CSV table of C-alpha atoms in Angstrom, one decimal:
chain,number,residue,atom,x,y,z
H,1008,MET,CA,7.9,-30.8,-39.5
H,1009,LYS,CA,10.3,-31.6,-36.6
H,1010,PHE,CA,12.4,-28.6,-37.5
H,1011,GLN,CA,9.4,-26.2,-37.4
H,1012,SER,CA,8.3,-27.5,-34.0
H,1013,ILE,CA,11.7,-27.1,-32.6
H,1014,ILE,CA,11.8,-23.5,-33.9
H,1015,PHE,CA,8.4,-22.9,-32.4
H,1016,VAL,CA,9.4,-24.2,-28.9
H,1017,VAL,CA,12.6,-22.1,-28.9
H,1018,LEU,CA,10.7,-18.9,-29.9
H,1019,LEU,CA,8.1,-19.7,-27.2
H,1020,LEU,CA,10.7,-20.1,-24.5
H,1021,ASN,CA,12.4,-16.9,-25.6
H,1022,THR,CA,9.3,-14.8,-25.5
H,1023,SER,CA,8.3,-16.2,-22.1
H,1024,ILE,CA,11.7,-15.2,-20.7
H,1025,PHE,CA,11.4,-11.6,-21.9
H,1026,VAL,CA,7.7,-11.2,-20.9
H,1027,LYS,CA,8.6,-11.3,-17.2
H,1028,SER,CA,6.6,-8.7,-15.4
H,1029,GLN,CA,8.3,-6.1,-13.3
H,1030,ASP,CA,5.1,-4.7,-11.8
H,1031,MET,CA,4.6,-4.3,-8.1
H,1032,THR,CA,1.3,-5.2,-6.4
H,1033,TYR,CA,0.0,-3.7,-3.2
H,1034,ILE,CA,-1.1,-6.3,-0.6
H,1035,LYS,CA,-3.6,-5.1,2.0
H,1036,GLY,CA,-1.9,-4.4,5.3
H,1037,GLY,CA,1.1,-2.4,4.1
H,1038,THR,CA,3.2,-4.9,2.1
H,1039,ILE,CA,4.3,-5.2,-1.5
H,1040,SER,CA,4.7,-8.1,-3.8
H,1041,TYR,CA,7.4,-7.7,-6.4
H,1042,ASN,CA,8.6,-10.6,-8.7
H,1043,GLN,CA,6.8,-13.1,-6.5
H,1044,ASN,CA,8.6,-11.9,-3.4
H,1045,VAL,CA,6.9,-10.2,-0.5
H,1046,LEU,CA,8.6,-7.0,0.6
H,1047,ILE,CA,7.7,-6.0,4.1
H,1048,LYS,CA,10.6,-3.8,5.4
H,1049,PRO,CA,11.0,-0.2,4.1
H,1050,ASN,CA,14.7,-0.9,3.2
H,1051,GLU,CA,13.6,-3.7,0.9
H,1052,ILE,CA,11.0,-1.5,-0.8
H,1053,PHE,CA,13.4,1.4,-1.2
H,1054,ALA,CA,16.0,-0.9,-2.9
H,1055,VAL,CA,13.4,-1.7,-5.5
H,1056,ILE,CA,12.0,1.8,-6.1
H,1057,SER,CA,15.4,3.5,-6.1
H,1058,GLU,CA,16.0,1.9,-9.6
H,1059,LYS,CA,13.6,4.6,-10.9
H,1060,SER,CA,14.9,8.0,-10.1
H,1061,ASP,CA,11.5,9.7,-9.8
H,1062,PRO,CA,11.4,12.4,-7.2
H,1063,ILE,CA,7.6,12.1,-6.7
H,1064,LEU,CA,8.0,8.3,-6.1
H,1065,ILE,CA,10.7,9.0,-3.5
H,1066,GLU,CA,8.6,11.8,-1.9
H,1067,ASN,CA,5.6,9.4,-1.5
H,1068,PHE,CA,7.9,6.7,-0.1
H,1069,ASN,CA,9.2,9.1,2.5
H,1070,LYS,CA,5.6,10.0,3.5
H,1071,TYR,CA,5.0,6.3,3.8
H,1072,LYS,CA,8.0,5.8,6.1
H,1073,ALA,CA,7.2,8.9,8.3
H,1074,ASN,CA,3.5,7.8,8.8
H,1075,ARG,CA,4.5,4.2,9.4
H,1076,GLY,CA,6.9,5.3,12.1
H,1077,ALA,CA,4.3,7.6,13.8
H,1078,ALA,CA,1.7,4.8,13.6
H,1079,ASN,CA,4.1,2.3,15.3
H,1080,ILE,CA,4.9,4.8,18.1
H,1081,PHE,CA,1.2,5.7,18.7
H,1082,GLY,CA,0.2,2.1,18.5
H,1083,PHE,CA,2.8,1.0,21.1
H,1084,ILE,CA,1.8,3.8,23.5
H,1085,GLY,CA,-1.9,3.1,23.0
H,1086,GLY,CA,-1.4,-0.7,23.5
H,1087,PHE,CA,0.5,0.1,26.8
H,1088,GLY,CA,-2.3,2.4,27.9
H,1089,ILE,CA,-4.9,-0.3,27.3
H,1090,GLY,CA,-2.9,-3.1,28.7
H,1091,TRP,CA,-1.8,-1.5,31.9
H,1092,PRO,CA,-5.3,-1.1,33.4
H,1093,ILE,CA,-6.3,-4.6,32.2
H,1094,GLY,CA,-3.2,-6.0,33.8
H,1095,GLY,CA,-4.0,-4.2,37.0
H,1096,VAL,CA,-7.5,-5.7,37.1
H,1097,ILE,CA,-6.1,-9.2,36.5
H,1098,GLY,CA,-3.6,-8.6,39.3
H,1099,GLY,CA,-6.3,-7.7,41.7
H,1100,GLY,CA,-6.1,-3.9,41.5
H,1101,LYS,CA,-8.6,-1.2,40.6
H,1102,PHE,CA,-9.4,-0.4,37.0
H,1103,ASN,CA,-8.0,2.9,35.9
H,1104,SER,CA,-10.4,4.2,33.3
H,1105,GLY,CA,-8.5,7.4,32.5
H,1106,ILE,CA,-5.4,5.5,31.4
H,1107,PHE,CA,-7.6,3.1,29.5
H,1108,ALA,CA,-9.4,5.9,27.7
H,1109,GLY,CA,-6.1,7.6,26.9
H,1110,GLY,CA,-4.8,4.3,25.5
H,1111,VAL,CA,-7.8,3.9,23.3
H,1112,ALA,CA,-7.6,7.4,22.0
H,1113,THR,CA,-3.8,7.1,21.3
H,1114,LEU,CA,-4.4,3.8,19.5
H,1115,LEU,CA,-7.1,5.5,17.3
H,1116,ILE,CA,-4.6,8.2,16.4
H,1117,GLY,CA,-2.1,5.4,15.5
H,1118,LEU,CA,-4.7,3.8,13.2
H,1119,ALA,CA,-5.2,7.1,11.4
H,1120,PHE,CA,-1.4,7.3,10.8
H,1121,GLN,CA,-1.4,3.7,9.6
H,1122,ASN,CA,-4.2,4.4,7.1
H,1123,SER,CA,-2.3,7.3,5.7
H,1124,SER,CA,0.8,5.2,5.5
H,1125,ASN,CA,-1.0,2.5,3.5
H,1126,LYS,CA,-2.4,5.1,1.1
H,1127,SER,CA,1.1,6.5,0.5
H,1128,LEU,CA,2.4,3.0,-0.1
H,1129,GLN,CA,-0.4,2.4,-2.6
H,1130,LYS,CA,0.6,5.6,-4.4
H,1131,VAL,CA,4.2,4.4,-4.5
H,1132,VAL,CA,3.1,1.2,-6.1
H,1133,ASP,CA,0.9,3.0,-8.7
H,1134,LEU,CA,3.6,5.4,-9.6
H,1135,TYR,CA,6.2,2.6,-9.9
H,1136,ASN,CA,3.9,0.7,-12.3
H,1137,GLY,CA,3.4,3.9,-14.4
H,1138,ASN,CA,-0.2,4.4,-13.3
H,1139,THR,CA,-1.5,7.7,-12.1
H,1140,PRO,CA,-2.9,7.4,-8.5
H,1141,GLN,CA,-6.6,7.9,-8.4
H,1142,LYS,CA,-7.6,10.9,-6.5
H,1143,MET,CA,-10.7,10.6,-4.4
H,1144,SER,CA,-12.9,13.5,-3.9
H,1145,LEU,CA,-16.3,13.9,-2.4
H,1146,LYS,CA,-17.7,16.5,-4.8
H,1147,PRO,CA,-21.4,15.9,-5.2
H,1148,PHE,CA,-22.9,16.2,-8.7
H,1149,ILE,CA,-26.4,16.2,-10.2
H,1150,ASN,CA,-26.9,14.8,-13.6
H,1151,ASN,CA,-30.1,15.6,-15.4
H,1152,GLU,CA,-30.5,13.7,-18.7
H,1153,ASN,CA,-33.7,12.7,-20.5
H,1154,LYS,CA,-35.9,13.8,-17.5
H,1155,ILE,CA,-33.9,11.4,-15.3
H,1156,THR,CA,-32.1,13.0,-12.4
H,1157,SER,CA,-29.2,11.2,-10.8
H,1158,ILE,CA,-27.1,12.3,-7.8
H,1159,GLY,CA,-23.6,11.0,-7.1
H,1160,LEU,CA,-20.1,11.7,-6.0
H,1161,LYS,CA,-17.2,12.4,-8.3
């Protein structure tokens, strides 16, 4: 009985070592969790995904990097455009609504780039894990079955 329990424990330990997951998970906000480590910098992410030589994976990663860079630039300029008039008011000056409006508009453009960057990063994670990224479309459809009509989006 002791011998069988020792064999069982050894086999259990061996299977738990080889079952180690190599999947990535996307964390909201543009970061990735891989092997219980959080990868934030693009260089860290690229080091992991370069193990698989998939050109589609690399293409989506390059889209992520490009959109992330654009989002950072527009976000910085927009933050400056918002902060300058507010700082002027705090310092006793006049509120410059034109610079403030330009800062808000630039910041909104930066948020659009950030959203696109996060979608590209999520595609990278899906492709790395072997899943096909889900395409979203807004094609309306009408389903008419058994005298029941339903309307929805595909």
